[in-house]
Amino acid sequence: MISDVFCKIIKGDLPAEVIYKDDDFLVIKDINPQAPVHLLIIPKKHFDSLEDFMDPVRSRARDRVASPKDRGAATSNGMEERNLALLGKALVVSHKVSHQLGIAEKGYRLIINEGEYGGKLVPHLHIHLLGGKRLGPKLVK
Ligand code: 5GP
């Protein structure tokens, strides 16, 4: 049973400031904002990480537990086509909320922290959207 903090928010078991939601994504304000606008774009379907998302073996295992009607077509590496489509949709959602919040014209930054060295804290794939001010030129210290 997967029960990371974002799964709990998606289920409604934990509160969050929701900026946008649809069938595939929830966008919430980060609880510890690093910029005037700091959102988290979270797929409702659970993936531990980008590594997990891209892994065809795990993707096939997820397919086996899905009911036949929920199973999608597989790509050449064994991933579900619609999982890949989620990546594209994440950018569409980012674009949508940046306009919704009026920060698109001046610009913003999208970040995925991956693994230990990437500084990932919550084991549920998500994208940070940061903006609302001129961000520093450095991505790393
Ligand atoms: P990561 O390092 O995993 O990419 O970042 C996880 C982010 O989730 C952090 O910026 C952290 O502040 C945020 N976060 C952790 N727990 C919660 C929570 O319960 N609610 C919200 N809204 N954000 C959270």
Coordinates of C-alpha atoms and ligand atoms in Angstrom, one line a residue:
M1 CA 0.0 0.0 0.0
I2 CA 1.5 3.3 -1.1
S3 CA 0.9 6.2 1.3
D4 CA 3.4 9.0 0.6
V5 CA 2.3 12.5 1.5
F6 CA 1.1 13.3 -2.1
C7 CA -1.0 10.2 -2.3
K8 CA -2.7 11.2 0.9
I9 CA -3.3 14.7 -0.5
I10 CA -4.7 13.2 -3.7
K11 CA -7.0 11.0 -1.7
G12 CA -8.2 13.9 0.4
D13 CA -6.7 12.5 3.6
L14 CA -4.4 15.5 4.0
P15 CA -5.2 19.2 3.2
A16 CA -3.4 21.2 0.6
E17 CA -4.0 24.5 -1.3
V18 CA -5.2 23.2 -4.7
I19 CA -4.5 25.5 -7.7
Y20 CA -5.7 23.1 -10.4
K21 CA -6.9 19.6 -10.8
D22 CA -8.1 17.3 -13.6
D23 CA -8.3 13.5 -14.1
D24 CA -4.6 13.1 -14.3
F25 CA -3.0 15.9 -12.2
L26 CA -3.2 17.8 -9.0
V27 CA -1.4 21.1 -8.7
I28 CA -0.8 22.4 -5.2
K29 CA 1.1 25.1 -3.4
D30 CA 4.4 23.9 -1.9
I31 CA 4.1 23.9 1.9
N32 CA 7.6 25.5 2.2
P33 CA 7.8 27.9 -0.8
Q34 CA 11.2 28.8 -2.2
A35 CA 9.7 31.6 -4.4
P36 CA 6.6 33.8 -4.4
V37 CA 5.0 31.2 -6.6
H38 CA 6.0 27.6 -5.8
L39 CA 3.7 24.9 -7.1
L40 CA 4.0 21.1 -7.3
I41 CA 2.6 19.4 -10.4
I42 CA 1.7 15.9 -9.2
P43 CA 0.4 13.0 -11.3
K44 CA -2.5 11.3 -9.5
K45 CA -1.1 7.9 -10.7
H46 CA 1.7 7.0 -8.3
F47 CA 5.2 6.7 -9.6
D48 CA 8.0 6.7 -7.0
S49 CA 10.3 8.7 -9.3
L50 CA 11.3 9.4 -12.9
E51 CA 13.4 6.2 -12.7
D52 CA 10.3 4.3 -11.7
F53 CA 8.2 6.0 -14.4
M54 CA 10.7 5.1 -17.1
D55 CA 11.2 1.5 -16.0
P56 CA 9.5 -0.8 -18.5
V57 CA 9.7 -3.8 -16.1
R58 CA 7.9 -1.9 -13.4
S59 CA 5.5 -0.5 -15.9
R60 CA 4.6 -4.0 -17.1
A61 CA 4.2 -5.1 -13.5
R62 CA 1.8 -2.2 -12.9
D63 CA 0.0 -3.3 -16.1
R64 CA -0.5 -6.8 -14.7
V65 CA -2.3 -5.5 -11.6
A66 CA -4.4 -3.1 -13.7
S67 CA -7.8 -4.4 -14.8
P68 CA -7.9 -5.3 -18.5
K69 CA -10.1 -2.3 -19.3
D70 CA -7.6 0.0 -17.6
R71 CA -4.6 -1.4 -19.5
G72 CA -3.3 0.8 -22.4
A73 CA -1.2 0.1 -25.4
A74 CA 2.5 -0.6 -24.7
T75 CA 5.3 1.4 -26.3
S76 CA 8.4 -0.3 -27.8
N77 CA 10.1 -0.3 -24.4
G78 CA 7.1 -1.8 -22.7
M79 CA 5.8 1.4 -21.1
E80 CA 2.2 2.3 -21.4
E81 CA 1.6 4.9 -24.1
R82 CA -0.6 6.9 -21.8
N83 CA 2.1 7.0 -19.2
L84 CA 4.4 8.7 -21.7
A85 CA 1.5 11.0 -22.7
L86 CA 1.4 12.1 -19.0
L87 CA 4.8 13.7 -19.4
G88 CA 3.6 15.8 -22.2
K89 CA 0.5 16.7 -20.3
A90 CA 2.5 17.8 -17.3
L91 CA 4.0 20.5 -19.5
V92 CA 0.6 21.5 -20.8
V93 CA -0.6 21.8 -17.2
S94 CA 2.4 23.8 -16.2
H95 CA 1.7 26.2 -19.0
K96 CA -2.0 26.4 -18.0
V97 CA -1.3 27.2 -14.3
S98 CA 1.5 29.7 -15.1
H99 CA -1.1 31.7 -17.2
Q100 CA -3.8 31.2 -14.6
L101 CA -1.5 32.8 -12.0
G102 CA -0.2 35.5 -14.3
I103 CA 3.5 34.6 -14.2
A104 CA 3.9 33.2 -17.7
E105 CA 4.9 36.5 -19.4
K106 CA 7.8 37.1 -17.0
G107 CA 8.8 33.5 -16.9
Y108 CA 9.3 30.7 -14.4
R109 CA 11.3 27.5 -13.8
L110 CA 10.4 23.8 -13.8
I111 CA 12.5 21.4 -11.8
I112 CA 12.4 17.6 -11.1
N113 CA 14.6 16.5 -8.1
E114 CA 15.6 12.9 -8.7
G115 CA 17.2 10.5 -6.3
E116 CA 19.5 11.2 -3.4
Y117 CA 21.9 13.6 -5.2
G118 CA 19.0 15.4 -6.8
G119 CA 17.6 16.1 -3.3
K120 CA 14.3 14.3 -3.8
L121 CA 12.3 14.2 -0.5
V122 CA 8.9 12.9 -1.4
P123 CA 8.8 9.5 -3.2
H124 CA 6.1 10.4 -5.6
L125 CA 7.0 11.9 -9.1
H126 CA 6.4 15.6 -9.2
I127 CA 7.5 18.8 -10.9
H128 CA 8.3 22.0 -9.1
L129 CA 7.1 25.2 -10.8
L130 CA 8.9 28.3 -9.4
G131 CA 8.3 31.9 -10.3
G132 CA 6.8 35.3 -9.4
K133 CA 10.3 36.9 -9.2
R134 CA 13.6 36.9 -11.1
L135 CA 15.2 33.6 -9.9
G136 CA 18.9 33.2 -9.2
P137 CA 21.1 32.2 -12.1
K138 CA 22.5 29.2 -10.2
L139 CA 20.8 25.8 -10.1
V140 CA 23.4 24.3 -7.8
K141 CA 25.5 25.6 -4.9
Ligands
5GP1 P1 11.4 17.1 -3.5 O1 12.7 17.4 -2.9 O2 10.8 15.7 -3.2 O3 11.4 17.3 -5.0 O4 10.3 18.2 -3.0 C1 9.2 17.9 -2.2 C2 8.5 19.2 -1.9 O5 7.3 18.8 -1.3 C3 9.2 20.1 -1.0 O6 9.4 21.4 -1.6 C4 8.3 20.2 0.2 O7 8.3 21.5 0.8 C5 7.0 19.8 -0.3 N1 6.1 19.2 0.6 C6 6.4 18.2 1.5 N2 5.4 17.8 2.3 C7 4.3 18.6 1.8 C8 3.0 18.7 2.2 O8 2.5 18.0 3.1 N3 2.2 19.6 1.6 C9 2.7 20.4 0.5 N4 1.8 21.2 0.0 N5 4.0 20.3 0.2 C10 4.8 19.4 0.8

